Amino acid sequence: MPLLLAIESSCDETAVAIVRGQTGQATEVLASEISSQIELHRVYGGVVPELASRNHSLRLQPLVEQALAHAGVTMADIDAFAATSGPGLASSLLIGNTAAKGMACVCNKPFLGINHLEGHLLSPFIDRTQVPPHLALIVSGGHTLLIEVEGPGSYTKLGGTRDDAAGEAFDKVGKMLELPYPGGPEIEKAARSGNPQAFDFPRSMLQDPHLDFSFSGLKTAVLYTLQREQGKVSIPDLAASFQQTVIDILVGKTLRAAEESGQRLIALSGGVSMNRALREAFNHACSKAGLELVVSPPDFCTDNAAMIAFAALLRHLNGESSPLNEDIHPNLPLV
Ligand code: KG4
Ligand code: ZN
């Protein structure tokens, strides 16, 4: 059974994973190591690209050794090496990409450059080595995408954000509320004791006939509320109302996309899909509409290398590889 090693270094997580799989059989994640830089960037309130790339280069080699040790394999056992080739920060992508190409070169094995978004997109199916036709919602810090998936590599974009991504909106609102970076998990925590109906924020574009999203108006509405209330506002109520608005928009548009496309299976992925209230809202809406829901396992929602290894495994099993002189693409689109 093919054994793949993949590196993810598109932003502020250095990650290495080793997976083994065969068509029709469950994929085994033998190792999924992550060295998070969140603490490092928190002081600056966001990701500092130079700090990120320096730390990728410092942490990558020990992380590869750790992954091999956890998987109980050696470099010579690996059948193909993969790395995220975009989208992401150029200086960060280069570190993981160059390392994976180097290992492929030394071991005389194929290299695969993987789209980070394809990693997220396929992550709900990581234990199957098989991807059925479905409707995918990717909600991360950089992207909000509705994709109709026929199978691996066959994607049609149905909608995307016209301004901020859902995770970006969580992070920016978190900053306004003076919560630590990244705002997403902090808003979720604060929202637990808040009233989601306390503030009636606009559900931008929810009723529009297209399947695009917009979150910048919501962000501004939160800012105006903060200014109007001049420090007297309940942070839990504001967090809960903001979170509920994002959830209503995501659930509403996704269910409409399912109805229009005729897809009966919905797959949720990306960092924001960690949000428990969002998962519950999707669970509820999908069971009411008679749709099947698959959500990325919690370990594979935020950035990780197992999802990159899985996407690479499917391509490898399909006989694909990338040339060693293939460049990184910081703005690489999925479709
Ligand atoms: O997928 P990801 O790790 O990185 C990108 O590819 O962007 O997603 C990170 C995003 C951040 O914006 C973060 O705030 C958000 O996912 N996030 C959450 C939660 N956990 C992470 N947003 C809402 N609720 C959460 N529990
Ligand atoms: Zn990501």
Short mmCIF file of C-alpha atoms and ligand atoms in Angstrom, two decimals:
data_model
loop_
_atom_site.label_atom_id
_atom_site.label_comp_id
_atom_site.label_asym_id
_atom_site.label_seq_id
_atom_site.Cartn_x
_atom_site.Cartn_y
_atom_site.Cartn_z
CA MET A 1 0.00 0.00 0.00
CA PRO A 2 1.44 3.39 -0.98
CA LEU A 3 2.95 5.43 1.85
CA LEU A 4 2.95 9.23 1.46
CA LEU A 5 4.69 11.98 3.41
CA ALA A 6 3.30 15.51 3.12
CA ILE A 7 4.31 18.92 4.41
CA GLU A 8 1.97 21.85 5.06
CA SER A 9 3.58 25.25 5.57
CA SER A 10 1.27 27.72 3.82
CA CYS A 11 0.71 30.00 6.82
CA ASP A 12 1.54 29.76 10.53
CA GLU A 13 1.42 26.01 11.18
CA THR A 14 4.38 23.80 10.32
CA ALA A 15 2.94 20.32 9.76
CA VAL A 16 4.14 16.91 8.56
CA ALA A 17 1.98 13.82 8.04
CA ILE A 18 2.40 10.27 6.82
CA VAL A 19 -0.57 8.36 5.43
CA ARG A 20 -1.08 4.94 3.85
CA GLY A 21 -4.00 4.00 1.65
CA GLN A 22 -5.43 2.11 -1.27
CA THR A 23 -8.58 2.71 -3.31
CA GLY A 24 -11.60 1.22 -1.58
CA GLN A 25 -9.81 0.82 1.76
CA ALA A 26 -9.70 3.09 4.80
CA THR A 27 -6.82 5.56 4.77
CA GLU A 28 -4.50 5.21 7.74
CA VAL A 29 -3.05 8.41 9.17
CA LEU A 30 0.18 7.02 10.66
CA ALA A 31 1.46 10.41 11.84
CA SER A 32 0.13 13.97 11.83
CA GLU A 33 2.55 16.34 13.53
CA ILE A 34 1.86 20.05 13.96
CA SER A 35 4.08 22.75 15.36
CA SER A 36 1.82 25.75 15.82
CA GLN A 37 3.24 29.26 15.71
CA ILE A 38 0.08 30.88 17.10
CA GLU A 39 1.75 31.96 20.37
CA LEU A 40 4.56 33.57 18.39
CA HIS A 41 2.25 35.66 16.21
CA ARG A 42 -0.31 36.44 18.95
CA VAL A 43 1.88 39.28 20.28
CA TYR A 44 1.48 40.99 16.88
CA GLY A 45 -2.28 40.31 16.57
CA GLY A 46 -1.81 38.43 13.28
CA VAL A 47 0.65 36.44 11.17
CA VAL A 48 4.03 38.08 10.47
CA PRO A 49 5.25 36.45 7.21
CA GLU A 50 9.00 36.64 7.90
CA LEU A 51 8.61 35.22 11.38
CA ALA A 52 6.46 32.41 9.92
CA SER A 53 8.97 31.34 7.27
CA ARG A 54 11.96 31.48 9.65
CA ASN A 55 10.12 29.22 12.05
CA HIS A 56 9.06 26.79 9.35
CA SER A 57 12.69 26.33 8.39
CA LEU A 58 13.72 25.85 12.06
CA ARG A 59 10.96 23.38 12.91
CA LEU A 60 10.57 21.35 9.76
CA GLN A 61 13.46 18.89 10.02
CA PRO A 62 12.74 17.76 13.62
CA LEU A 63 9.06 17.48 12.70
CA VAL A 64 9.85 15.18 9.74
CA GLU A 65 11.94 12.98 12.07
CA GLN A 66 9.13 12.97 14.63
CA ALA A 67 6.58 11.95 11.96
CA LEU A 68 8.79 9.08 10.72
CA ALA A 69 9.31 7.90 14.32
CA HIS A 70 5.58 8.04 15.13
CA ALA A 71 4.70 6.20 11.93
CA GLY A 72 7.43 3.63 12.58
CA VAL A 73 8.84 3.97 9.05
CA THR A 74 12.01 5.29 7.48
CA MET A 75 12.44 7.82 4.68
CA ALA A 76 13.30 4.94 2.31
CA ASP A 77 9.82 3.42 2.88
CA ILE A 78 8.01 6.54 1.56
CA ASP A 79 6.56 6.11 -1.96
CA ALA A 80 5.86 9.79 -2.71
CA PHE A 81 6.46 13.19 -1.13
CA ALA A 82 3.98 16.08 -1.21
CA ALA A 83 3.73 19.69 -0.09
CA THR A 84 1.24 22.52 -0.25
CA SER A 85 2.10 24.64 -3.29
CA GLY A 86 -0.53 27.34 -2.75
CA PRO A 87 -2.44 29.41 -1.91
CA GLY A 88 -0.56 30.92 1.02
CA LEU A 89 2.38 33.10 2.02
CA ALA A 90 5.12 32.79 -0.62
CA SER A 91 8.02 32.67 1.83
CA SER A 92 6.25 30.02 3.94
CA LEU A 93 5.14 27.85 1.00
CA LEU A 94 8.71 27.82 -0.32
CA ILE A 95 10.11 26.20 2.83
CA GLY A 96 7.82 23.14 2.83
CA ASN A 97 7.80 22.85 -0.94
CA THR A 98 11.58 22.91 -1.26
CA ALA A 99 12.00 20.41 1.59
CA ALA A 100 9.53 17.93 0.05
CA LYS A 101 11.14 18.26 -3.39
CA GLY A 102 14.57 17.71 -1.79
CA MET A 103 13.42 14.50 -0.11
CA ALA A 104 11.75 13.28 -3.32
CA CYS A 105 14.95 14.00 -5.21
CA VAL A 106 17.24 12.22 -2.73
CA CYS A 107 14.92 9.18 -2.48
CA ASN A 108 14.23 9.17 -6.23
CA LYS A 109 10.46 9.18 -5.63
CA PRO A 110 7.68 11.33 -7.14
CA PHE A 111 6.72 14.76 -5.81
CA LEU A 112 3.19 16.17 -5.69
CA GLY A 113 2.36 19.87 -5.29
CA ILE A 114 -1.06 20.12 -3.60
CA ASN A 115 -3.59 22.95 -3.47
CA HIS A 116 -4.19 23.80 0.20
CA LEU A 117 -7.91 24.28 -0.52
CA GLU A 118 -8.15 20.82 -2.07
CA GLY A 119 -6.67 19.52 1.19
CA HIS A 120 -9.44 21.20 3.19
CA LEU A 121 -12.10 20.19 0.65
CA LEU A 122 -11.27 16.47 0.78
CA SER A 123 -10.54 16.30 4.53
CA PRO A 124 -14.08 15.16 5.54
CA PHE A 125 -13.41 11.94 3.58
CA ILE A 126 -9.93 11.29 4.97
CA ASP A 127 -10.83 7.88 6.38
CA ARG A 128 -12.34 6.53 3.15
CA THR A 129 -9.82 6.81 0.24
CA GLN A 130 -12.91 7.60 -1.78
CA VAL A 131 -14.74 10.87 -2.46
CA PRO A 132 -18.41 10.64 -3.52
CA PRO A 133 -20.18 13.45 -5.44
CA HIS A 134 -21.24 16.15 -2.97
CA LEU A 135 -21.60 19.81 -2.18
CA ALA A 136 -18.64 21.22 -0.21
CA LEU A 137 -18.47 24.29 1.99
CA ILE A 138 -14.91 25.36 2.83
CA VAL A 139 -14.81 27.94 5.63
CA SER A 140 -11.30 28.97 6.62
CA GLY A 141 -9.36 32.10 7.53
CA GLY A 142 -8.70 32.92 3.88
CA HIS A 143 -11.63 31.37 2.02
CA THR A 144 -15.38 30.80 2.01
CA LEU A 145 -16.23 28.57 -0.92
CA LEU A 146 -19.22 26.56 -2.08
CA ILE A 147 -18.01 23.86 -4.46
CA GLU A 148 -19.87 21.14 -6.31
CA VAL A 149 -17.64 18.06 -6.29
CA GLU A 150 -18.08 15.31 -8.86
CA GLY A 151 -15.05 13.43 -7.57
CA PRO A 152 -11.36 14.12 -6.75
CA GLY A 153 -10.08 16.84 -9.12
CA SER A 154 -13.49 17.61 -10.60
CA TYR A 155 -14.78 20.80 -9.01
CA THR A 156 -17.26 23.53 -9.95
CA LYS A 157 -17.40 26.76 -7.96
CA LEU A 158 -20.97 27.72 -7.04
CA GLY A 159 -20.16 30.64 -4.76
CA GLY A 160 -17.50 32.44 -2.76
CA THR A 161 -17.02 35.49 -0.61
CA ARG A 162 -17.05 38.91 -2.26
CA ASP A 163 -14.99 40.45 0.56
CA ASP A 164 -13.88 38.90 3.88
CA ALA A 165 -13.70 35.15 4.44
CA ALA A 166 -15.81 33.78 7.31
CA GLY A 167 -12.73 33.06 9.47
CA GLU A 168 -11.29 36.47 8.65
CA ALA A 169 -14.54 38.08 9.90
CA PHE A 170 -14.27 36.05 13.14
CA ASP A 171 -10.65 37.19 13.55
CA LYS A 172 -11.39 40.87 12.81
CA VAL A 173 -14.40 40.97 15.14
CA GLY A 174 -12.26 39.19 17.78
CA LYS A 175 -9.73 42.01 17.46
CA MET A 176 -12.49 44.64 17.86
CA LEU A 177 -13.63 42.88 21.03
CA GLU A 178 -9.98 42.84 22.20
CA LEU A 179 -9.93 39.04 22.32
CA PRO A 180 -6.62 37.19 21.70
CA TYR A 181 -5.64 36.11 18.14
CA PRO A 182 -7.09 34.10 16.45
CA GLY A 183 -10.56 35.44 17.17
CA GLY A 184 -12.58 32.42 15.95
CA PRO A 185 -12.17 30.08 18.92
CA GLU A 186 -12.28 33.04 21.37
CA ILE A 187 -15.59 34.29 19.94
CA GLU A 188 -16.99 30.78 20.19
CA LYS A 189 -15.96 30.67 23.89
CA ALA A 190 -17.42 34.11 24.65
CA ALA A 191 -20.63 33.29 22.72
CA ARG A 192 -21.41 30.29 24.96
CA SER A 193 -22.73 32.56 27.72
CA GLY A 194 -24.30 35.13 25.38
CA ASN A 195 -27.71 35.66 23.80
CA PRO A 196 -27.59 35.12 20.00
CA GLN A 197 -30.73 37.24 19.60
CA ALA A 198 -29.39 40.25 21.55
CA PHE A 199 -28.39 42.13 18.38
CA ASP A 200 -30.11 41.81 15.03
CA PHE A 201 -27.24 42.10 12.53
CA PRO A 202 -27.82 42.16 8.75
CA ARG A 203 -27.73 38.77 6.99
CA SER A 204 -25.99 40.22 3.90
CA MET A 205 -26.85 38.64 0.55
CA LEU A 206 -28.79 35.81 2.23
CA GLN A 207 -31.90 36.52 0.16
CA ASP A 208 -30.00 37.35 -3.07
CA PRO A 209 -30.44 34.79 -5.87
CA HIS A 210 -26.67 34.15 -6.27
CA LEU A 211 -24.61 31.87 -3.98
CA ASP A 212 -21.92 34.39 -3.00
CA PHE A 213 -21.22 35.61 0.53
CA SER A 214 -20.35 38.97 2.06
CA PHE A 215 -19.14 39.49 5.64
CA SER A 216 -17.65 42.99 5.61
CA GLY A 217 -21.02 44.70 6.28
CA LEU A 218 -21.52 42.49 9.32
CA LYS A 219 -18.06 43.42 10.58
CA THR A 220 -18.93 47.12 10.21
CA ALA A 221 -22.28 46.58 11.97
CA VAL A 222 -20.41 45.08 14.95
CA LEU A 223 -18.03 48.07 14.96
CA TYR A 224 -20.91 50.59 14.93
CA THR A 225 -22.63 48.71 17.77
CA LEU A 226 -19.43 48.87 19.83
CA GLN A 227 -19.06 52.61 19.15
CA ARG A 228 -22.72 53.31 19.92
CA GLU A 229 -22.72 51.40 23.20
CA GLN A 230 -19.41 53.00 24.33
CA GLY A 231 -18.02 50.20 26.48
CA LYS A 232 -21.37 49.21 28.00
CA VAL A 233 -21.97 46.33 25.60
CA SER A 234 -22.08 42.69 26.74
CA ILE A 235 -19.20 40.93 24.94
CA PRO A 236 -20.86 37.48 25.19
CA ASP A 237 -24.11 38.88 23.67
CA LEU A 238 -22.23 40.62 20.87
CA ALA A 239 -20.10 37.51 20.18
CA ALA A 240 -23.16 35.22 20.21
CA SER A 241 -25.17 37.52 17.90
CA PHE A 242 -22.27 37.87 15.47
CA GLN A 243 -21.64 34.10 15.45
CA GLN A 244 -25.34 33.38 14.92
CA THR A 245 -25.44 35.77 11.95
CA VAL A 246 -22.45 34.05 10.28
CA ILE A 247 -24.07 30.65 10.94
CA ASP A 248 -27.44 31.72 9.47
CA ILE A 249 -25.72 33.00 6.31
CA LEU A 250 -23.54 29.88 5.87
CA VAL A 251 -26.35 27.41 6.54
CA GLY A 252 -28.90 29.33 4.45
CA LYS A 253 -26.70 29.62 1.35
CA THR A 254 -25.39 26.06 1.59
CA LEU A 255 -28.84 24.52 1.83
CA ARG A 256 -30.00 26.59 -1.11
CA ALA A 257 -26.95 25.43 -3.10
CA ALA A 258 -27.85 21.83 -2.25
CA GLU A 259 -31.39 22.35 -3.45
CA GLU A 260 -30.28 24.04 -6.69
CA SER A 261 -27.52 21.54 -7.49
CA GLY A 262 -29.52 18.47 -6.42
CA GLN A 263 -26.63 17.25 -4.23
CA ARG A 264 -27.83 15.25 -1.21
CA LEU A 265 -24.50 15.08 0.63
CA ILE A 266 -22.91 18.15 2.24
CA ALA A 267 -19.28 18.25 3.41
CA LEU A 268 -17.96 20.92 5.78
CA SER A 269 -14.27 21.75 6.13
CA GLY A 270 -11.78 24.47 7.13
CA GLY A 271 -10.88 26.10 10.44
CA VAL A 272 -14.31 27.65 11.03
CA SER A 273 -15.92 24.19 10.84
CA MET A 274 -14.33 23.61 14.31
CA ASN A 275 -17.12 25.86 15.61
CA ARG A 276 -19.52 23.70 17.59
CA ALA A 277 -22.54 25.99 17.15
CA LEU A 278 -21.96 25.92 13.37
CA ARG A 279 -21.73 22.11 13.36
CA GLU A 280 -24.92 21.83 15.40
CA ALA A 281 -26.78 24.27 13.13
CA PHE A 282 -25.71 22.28 10.05
CA ASN A 283 -26.66 19.01 11.73
CA HIS A 284 -30.10 20.33 12.54
CA ALA A 285 -30.72 21.94 9.13
CA CYS A 286 -29.47 18.91 7.19
CA SER A 287 -31.53 16.38 9.12
CA LYS A 288 -34.60 18.60 8.67
CA ALA A 289 -33.98 18.77 4.91
CA GLY A 290 -33.16 15.05 4.66
CA LEU A 291 -29.55 15.72 3.61
CA GLU A 292 -26.48 13.78 4.69
CA LEU A 293 -23.72 15.78 6.42
CA VAL A 294 -20.03 14.93 6.76
CA VAL A 295 -17.80 17.25 8.76
CA SER A 296 -14.03 17.17 8.77
CA PRO A 297 -12.71 15.42 11.94
CA PRO A 298 -11.69 18.11 14.51
CA ASP A 299 -7.96 17.29 14.13
CA PHE A 300 -8.19 17.97 10.39
CA CYS A 301 -10.31 21.18 10.36
CA THR A 302 -7.59 23.74 10.99
CA ASP A 303 -4.37 23.60 8.98
CA ASN A 304 -2.67 20.19 9.09
CA ALA A 305 -0.58 18.00 6.80
CA ALA A 306 -2.80 14.89 6.93
CA MET A 307 -5.32 16.58 4.62
CA ILE A 308 -2.49 17.44 2.19
CA ALA A 309 -1.19 13.85 2.36
CA PHE A 310 -4.70 12.51 1.69
CA ALA A 311 -5.22 14.77 -1.35
CA ALA A 312 -1.76 13.69 -2.58
CA LEU A 313 -2.59 10.01 -1.99
CA LEU A 314 -5.67 10.23 -4.21
CA ARG A 315 -3.62 11.88 -6.97
CA HIS A 316 -0.78 9.38 -6.54
CA LEU A 317 -3.22 6.45 -6.82
CA ASN A 318 -4.48 8.10 -9.99
CA GLY A 319 -0.94 8.04 -11.44
CA GLU A 320 -0.36 11.79 -11.10
CA SER A 321 2.79 13.66 -10.01
CA SER A 322 4.24 17.19 -10.31
CA PRO A 323 7.49 18.20 -11.99
CA LEU A 324 10.28 19.19 -9.58
CA ASN A 325 10.58 22.57 -11.29
CA GLU A 326 6.92 23.41 -10.61
CA ASP A 327 6.74 26.73 -8.77
CA ILE A 328 4.72 27.66 -5.70
CA HIS A 329 1.57 29.77 -6.34
CA PRO A 330 0.61 32.15 -3.50
CA ASN A 331 -2.74 32.91 -5.21
CA LEU A 332 -3.45 29.43 -6.55
CA PRO A 333 -7.22 29.09 -7.17
CA LEU A 334 -9.02 25.77 -6.55
CA VAL A 335 -11.25 26.11 -9.59
O1 KG4 B 1 -8.27 26.44 7.92
P1 KG4 B 1 -7.50 27.33 8.81
O2 KG4 B 1 -6.69 26.71 9.93
O3 KG4 B 1 -6.50 28.23 8.04
C1 KG4 B 1 -6.74 28.78 6.78
O4 KG4 B 1 -6.54 28.06 5.78
O5 KG4 B 1 -7.15 29.95 6.78
O6 KG4 B 1 -8.56 28.34 9.42
C2 KG4 B 1 -8.21 29.30 10.36
C3 KG4 B 1 -9.45 30.11 10.68
C4 KG4 B 1 -9.16 31.32 11.54
O7 KG4 B 1 -9.80 32.43 10.97
C5 KG4 B 1 -9.79 30.94 12.87
O8 KG4 B 1 -10.25 32.05 13.62
C6 KG4 B 1 -10.93 30.07 12.43
O9 KG4 B 1 -10.41 29.30 11.38
N1 KG4 B 1 -11.41 29.21 13.52
C7 KG4 B 1 -12.64 29.31 14.07
C8 KG4 B 1 -12.69 28.36 15.12
N2 KG4 B 1 -11.49 27.71 15.16
C9 KG4 B 1 -10.72 28.24 14.18
N3 KG4 B 1 -13.68 30.10 13.77
C10 KG4 B 1 -14.81 29.97 14.51
N4 KG4 B 1 -14.92 29.10 15.53
C11 KG4 B 1 -13.90 28.28 15.88
N5 KG4 B 1 -14.02 27.44 16.88
ZN ZN B 2 -6.25 26.29 5.73
#
